Amino acid sequence: MRCVLPALLLTVLSVSAHAAPVTVPGTNVQFTVPAGFVKMPPDILKLKYSRGTPPAAVYSTPGPHWDVNIAFAVRRAQVPADLGELQSVLERSVQGAPGFRWESHSIQKLGGRSWVVLRFWVSGLDTPIYNDLRAAPVPGGLLIVTANVTKAQYPKYLKPLTAALDSLR
């Protein structure tokens, strides 16, 4: 009994640590980090996102490859007031990617906020990549949240990624 109690307490503490929402940097938006995901260290962030402006934060399966990611970026841009127009702009921006194939595209209400939700596949360097992109206007720009997973890891991570993105508030 004495061995079981500390182990049980440790399990409860580790689960509750993952259940706490985190705030997306530069916004008042919160989401729940999937179990087993960690915040990507700055040096890895710079390597993985060496082209263009890196996201404000990325939560990922731990190294060495940091394969499954949820990235948050606030882009300072003029955002159309109509979400349908924003959805059209974002749809056009992703459709040119090699191997592009729609899974779904819609506008959804999550946590009292309307989000453009685009789910699609593209060709990666050596494997298809599933993308779940969520976008919503925030003061001063547009918050873009993307979850990415390879086809091989898709069955294992689809539910946790979807739950994390559906937890956006």
PDB file of N, CA, C and O in Angstrom, residues 3 8 23 25-26 36 42 45 61 69 71 79 85 102 107 110 113 117-118 128 134 148 150-153 159-160 168:
ATOM      1  N   CYS A   3       3.782   1.686  -1.332  1.00  0.00           N
ATOM      2  CA  CYS A   3       4.379   1.898  -2.659  1.00  0.00           C
ATOM      3  C   CYS A   3       3.349   2.391  -3.652  1.00  0.00           C
ATOM      4  O   CYS A   3       3.658   3.165  -4.543  1.00  0.00           O
ATOM      5  N   LEU A   8       0.490   6.554  -7.189  1.00  0.00           N
ATOM      6  CA  LEU A   8      -0.807   7.101  -7.551  1.00  0.00           C
ATOM      7  C   LEU A   8      -0.779   8.627  -7.473  1.00  0.00           C
ATOM      8  O   LEU A   8      -1.277   9.312  -8.361  1.00  0.00           O
ATOM      9  N   THR A  23      -1.846  29.788 -21.840  1.00  0.00           N
ATOM     10  CA  THR A  23      -2.244  30.939 -22.647  1.00  0.00           C
ATOM     11  C   THR A  23      -1.287  31.074 -23.829  1.00  0.00           C
ATOM     12  O   THR A  23      -0.073  30.987 -23.670  1.00  0.00           O
ATOM     13  N   PRO A  25       0.957  32.872 -26.277  1.00  0.00           N
ATOM     14  CA  PRO A  25       1.684  34.142 -26.162  1.00  0.00           C
ATOM     15  C   PRO A  25       1.111  35.230 -27.077  1.00  0.00           C
ATOM     16  O   PRO A  25       0.772  34.972 -28.226  1.00  0.00           O
ATOM     17  N   GLY A  26       0.955  36.428 -26.508  1.00  0.00           N
ATOM     18  CA  GLY A  26       0.474  37.571 -27.275  1.00  0.00           C
ATOM     19  C   GLY A  26      -1.040  37.623 -27.445  1.00  0.00           C
ATOM     20  O   GLY A  26      -1.542  38.453 -28.197  1.00  0.00           O
ATOM     21  N   GLY A  36       1.868  14.309 -22.704  1.00  0.00           N
ATOM     22  CA  GLY A  36       3.096  13.893 -23.374  1.00  0.00           C
ATOM     23  C   GLY A  36       3.721  14.969 -24.250  1.00  0.00           C
ATOM     24  O   GLY A  36       4.847  14.815 -24.699  1.00  0.00           O
ATOM     25  N   PRO A  42      13.642  26.942 -27.442  1.00  0.00           N
ATOM     26  CA  PRO A  42      13.952  27.971 -28.438  1.00  0.00           C
ATOM     27  C   PRO A  42      14.962  27.529 -29.497  1.00  0.00           C
ATOM     28  O   PRO A  42      14.815  27.881 -30.680  1.00  0.00           O
ATOM     29  N   LEU A  45      13.145  25.285 -31.915  1.00  0.00           N
ATOM     30  CA  LEU A  45      12.195  26.127 -32.642  1.00  0.00           C
ATOM     31  C   LEU A  45      12.892  26.844 -33.800  1.00  0.00           C
ATOM     32  O   LEU A  45      12.397  26.856 -34.930  1.00  0.00           O
ATOM     33  N   THR A  61       5.569  16.594 -29.420  1.00  0.00           N
ATOM     34  CA  THR A  61       6.099  15.378 -28.825  1.00  0.00           C
ATOM     35  C   THR A  61       7.591  15.638 -28.656  1.00  0.00           C
ATOM     36  O   THR A  61       8.206  16.293 -29.497  1.00  0.00           O
ATOM     37  N   ASN A  69       3.383  18.360 -33.889  1.00  0.00           N
ATOM     38  CA  ASN A  69       3.450  19.729 -33.390  1.00  0.00           C
ATOM     39  C   ASN A  69       2.101  20.431 -33.379  1.00  0.00           C
ATOM     40  O   ASN A  69       1.269  20.199 -34.258  1.00  0.00           O
ATOM     41  N   ALA A  71       1.438  24.470 -33.320  1.00  0.00           N
ATOM     42  CA  ALA A  71       2.139  25.747 -33.376  1.00  0.00           C
ATOM     43  C   ALA A  71       1.147  26.910 -33.317  1.00  0.00           C
ATOM     44  O   ALA A  71       0.049  26.829 -33.879  1.00  0.00           O
ATOM     45  N   VAL A  79      -7.369  41.821 -41.076  1.00  0.00           N
ATOM     46  CA  VAL A  79      -8.222  40.634 -41.114  1.00  0.00           C
ATOM     47  C   VAL A  79      -9.614  41.034 -41.580  1.00  0.00           C
ATOM     48  O   VAL A  79     -10.204  41.969 -41.025  1.00  0.00           O
ATOM     49  N   GLU A  85     -15.114  35.344 -45.670  1.00  0.00           N
ATOM     50  CA  GLU A  85     -14.071  35.897 -46.540  1.00  0.00           C
ATOM     51  C   GLU A  85     -12.687  35.444 -46.074  1.00  0.00           C
ATOM     52  O   GLU A  85     -11.839  35.060 -46.877  1.00  0.00           O
ATOM     53  N   TRP A 102      -8.304  18.025 -49.420  1.00  0.00           N
ATOM     54  CA  TRP A 102      -9.160  18.442 -48.313  1.00  0.00           C
ATOM     55  C   TRP A 102      -9.617  17.264 -47.472  1.00  0.00           C
ATOM     56  O   TRP A 102      -9.952  16.203 -48.000  1.00  0.00           O
ATOM     57  N   ILE A 107     -16.451  26.885 -40.544  1.00  0.00           N
ATOM     58  CA  ILE A 107     -16.330  27.874 -39.468  1.00  0.00           C
ATOM     59  C   ILE A 107     -17.017  27.253 -38.260  1.00  0.00           C
ATOM     60  O   ILE A 107     -18.131  26.751 -38.369  1.00  0.00           O
ATOM     61  N   LEU A 110     -15.859  27.866 -30.932  1.00  0.00           N
ATOM     62  CA  LEU A 110     -15.132  27.179 -29.862  1.00  0.00           C
ATOM     63  C   LEU A 110     -14.922  28.174 -28.733  1.00  0.00           C
ATOM     64  O   LEU A 110     -14.327  29.227 -28.947  1.00  0.00           O
ATOM     65  N   ARG A 113     -15.767  31.833 -29.303  1.00  0.00           N
ATOM     66  CA  ARG A 113     -15.052  32.529 -30.371  1.00  0.00           C
ATOM     67  C   ARG A 113     -15.253  31.742 -31.668  1.00  0.00           C
ATOM     68  O   ARG A 113     -15.212  30.521 -31.665  1.00  0.00           O
ATOM     69  N   VAL A 117     -11.767  26.671 -39.577  1.00  0.00           N
ATOM     70  CA  VAL A 117     -11.169  25.360 -39.332  1.00  0.00           C
ATOM     71  C   VAL A 117     -10.922  24.690 -40.684  1.00  0.00           C
ATOM     72  O   VAL A 117     -11.867  24.415 -41.418  1.00  0.00           O
ATOM     73  N   LEU A 118      -9.650  24.461 -40.998  1.00  0.00           N
ATOM     74  CA  LEU A 118      -9.265  23.805 -42.248  1.00  0.00           C
ATOM     75  C   LEU A 118      -8.486  22.544 -41.905  1.00  0.00           C
ATOM     76  O   LEU A 118      -7.476  22.613 -41.204  1.00  0.00           O
ATOM     77  N   PRO A 128       3.029  11.779 -46.487  1.00  0.00           N
ATOM     78  CA  PRO A 128       1.919  12.725 -46.382  1.00  0.00           C
ATOM     79  C   PRO A 128       1.821  13.291 -44.958  1.00  0.00           C
ATOM     80  O   PRO A 128       2.094  12.597 -43.983  1.00  0.00           O
ATOM     81  N   ARG A 134      -6.436  26.203 -37.467  1.00  0.00           N
ATOM     82  CA  ARG A 134      -7.504  27.017 -36.873  1.00  0.00           C
ATOM     83  C   ARG A 134      -7.040  28.463 -36.920  1.00  0.00           C
ATOM     84  O   ARG A 134      -5.880  28.764 -36.626  1.00  0.00           O
ATOM     85  N   ASN A 148       0.160  19.411 -36.832  1.00  0.00           N
ATOM     86  CA  ASN A 148       0.694  18.625 -37.938  1.00  0.00           C
ATOM     87  C   ASN A 148       1.130  17.256 -37.443  1.00  0.00           C
ATOM     88  O   ASN A 148       1.750  17.147 -36.396  1.00  0.00           O
ATOM     89  N   THR A 150       2.366  13.177 -39.232  1.00  0.00           N
ATOM     90  CA  THR A 150       2.596  12.345 -40.413  1.00  0.00           C
ATOM     91  C   THR A 150       1.511  11.287 -40.544  1.00  0.00           C
ATOM     92  O   THR A 150       0.818  10.949 -39.576  1.00  0.00           O
ATOM     93  N   LYS A 151       1.383  10.738 -41.733  1.00  0.00           N
ATOM     94  CA  LYS A 151       0.379   9.702 -41.992  1.00  0.00           C
ATOM     95  C   LYS A 151       0.585   8.502 -41.066  1.00  0.00           C
ATOM     96  O   LYS A 151      -0.376   7.936 -40.546  1.00  0.00           O
ATOM     97  N   ALA A 152       1.843   8.129 -40.816  1.00  0.00           N
ATOM     98  CA  ALA A 152       2.133   6.977 -39.951  1.00  0.00           C
ATOM     99  C   ALA A 152       1.682   7.230 -38.510  1.00  0.00           C
ATOM    100  O   ALA A 152       1.239   6.308 -37.822  1.00  0.00           O
ATOM    101  N   GLN A 153       1.788   8.465 -38.034  1.00  0.00           N
ATOM    102  CA  GLN A 153       1.425   8.787 -36.652  1.00  0.00           C
ATOM    103  C   GLN A 153      -0.012   9.277 -36.503  1.00  0.00           C
ATOM    104  O   GLN A 153      -0.505   9.438 -35.388  1.00  0.00           O
ATOM    105  N   LYS A 159      -6.933  11.975 -32.272  1.00  0.00           N
ATOM    106  CA  LYS A 159      -7.836  12.343 -31.172  1.00  0.00           C
ATOM    107  C   LYS A 159      -7.213  13.354 -30.214  1.00  0.00           C
ATOM    108  O   LYS A 159      -7.851  14.354 -29.879  1.00  0.00           O
ATOM    109  N   PRO A 160      -5.954  13.140 -29.752  1.00  0.00           N
ATOM    110  CA  PRO A 160      -5.383  14.149 -28.839  1.00  0.00           C
ATOM    111  C   PRO A 160      -5.199  15.528 -29.497  1.00  0.00           C
ATOM    112  O   PRO A 160      -5.410  16.551 -28.846  1.00  0.00           O
ATOM    113  N   LEU A 168      -9.507  25.207 -27.514  1.00  0.00           N
ATOM    114  CA  LEU A 168      -9.181  26.629 -27.651  1.00  0.00           C
ATOM    115  C   LEU A 168     -10.316  27.482 -27.076  1.00  0.00           C
ATOM    116  O   LEU A 168     -11.482  27.289 -27.387  1.00  0.00           O
TER     117      LEU A 168
END
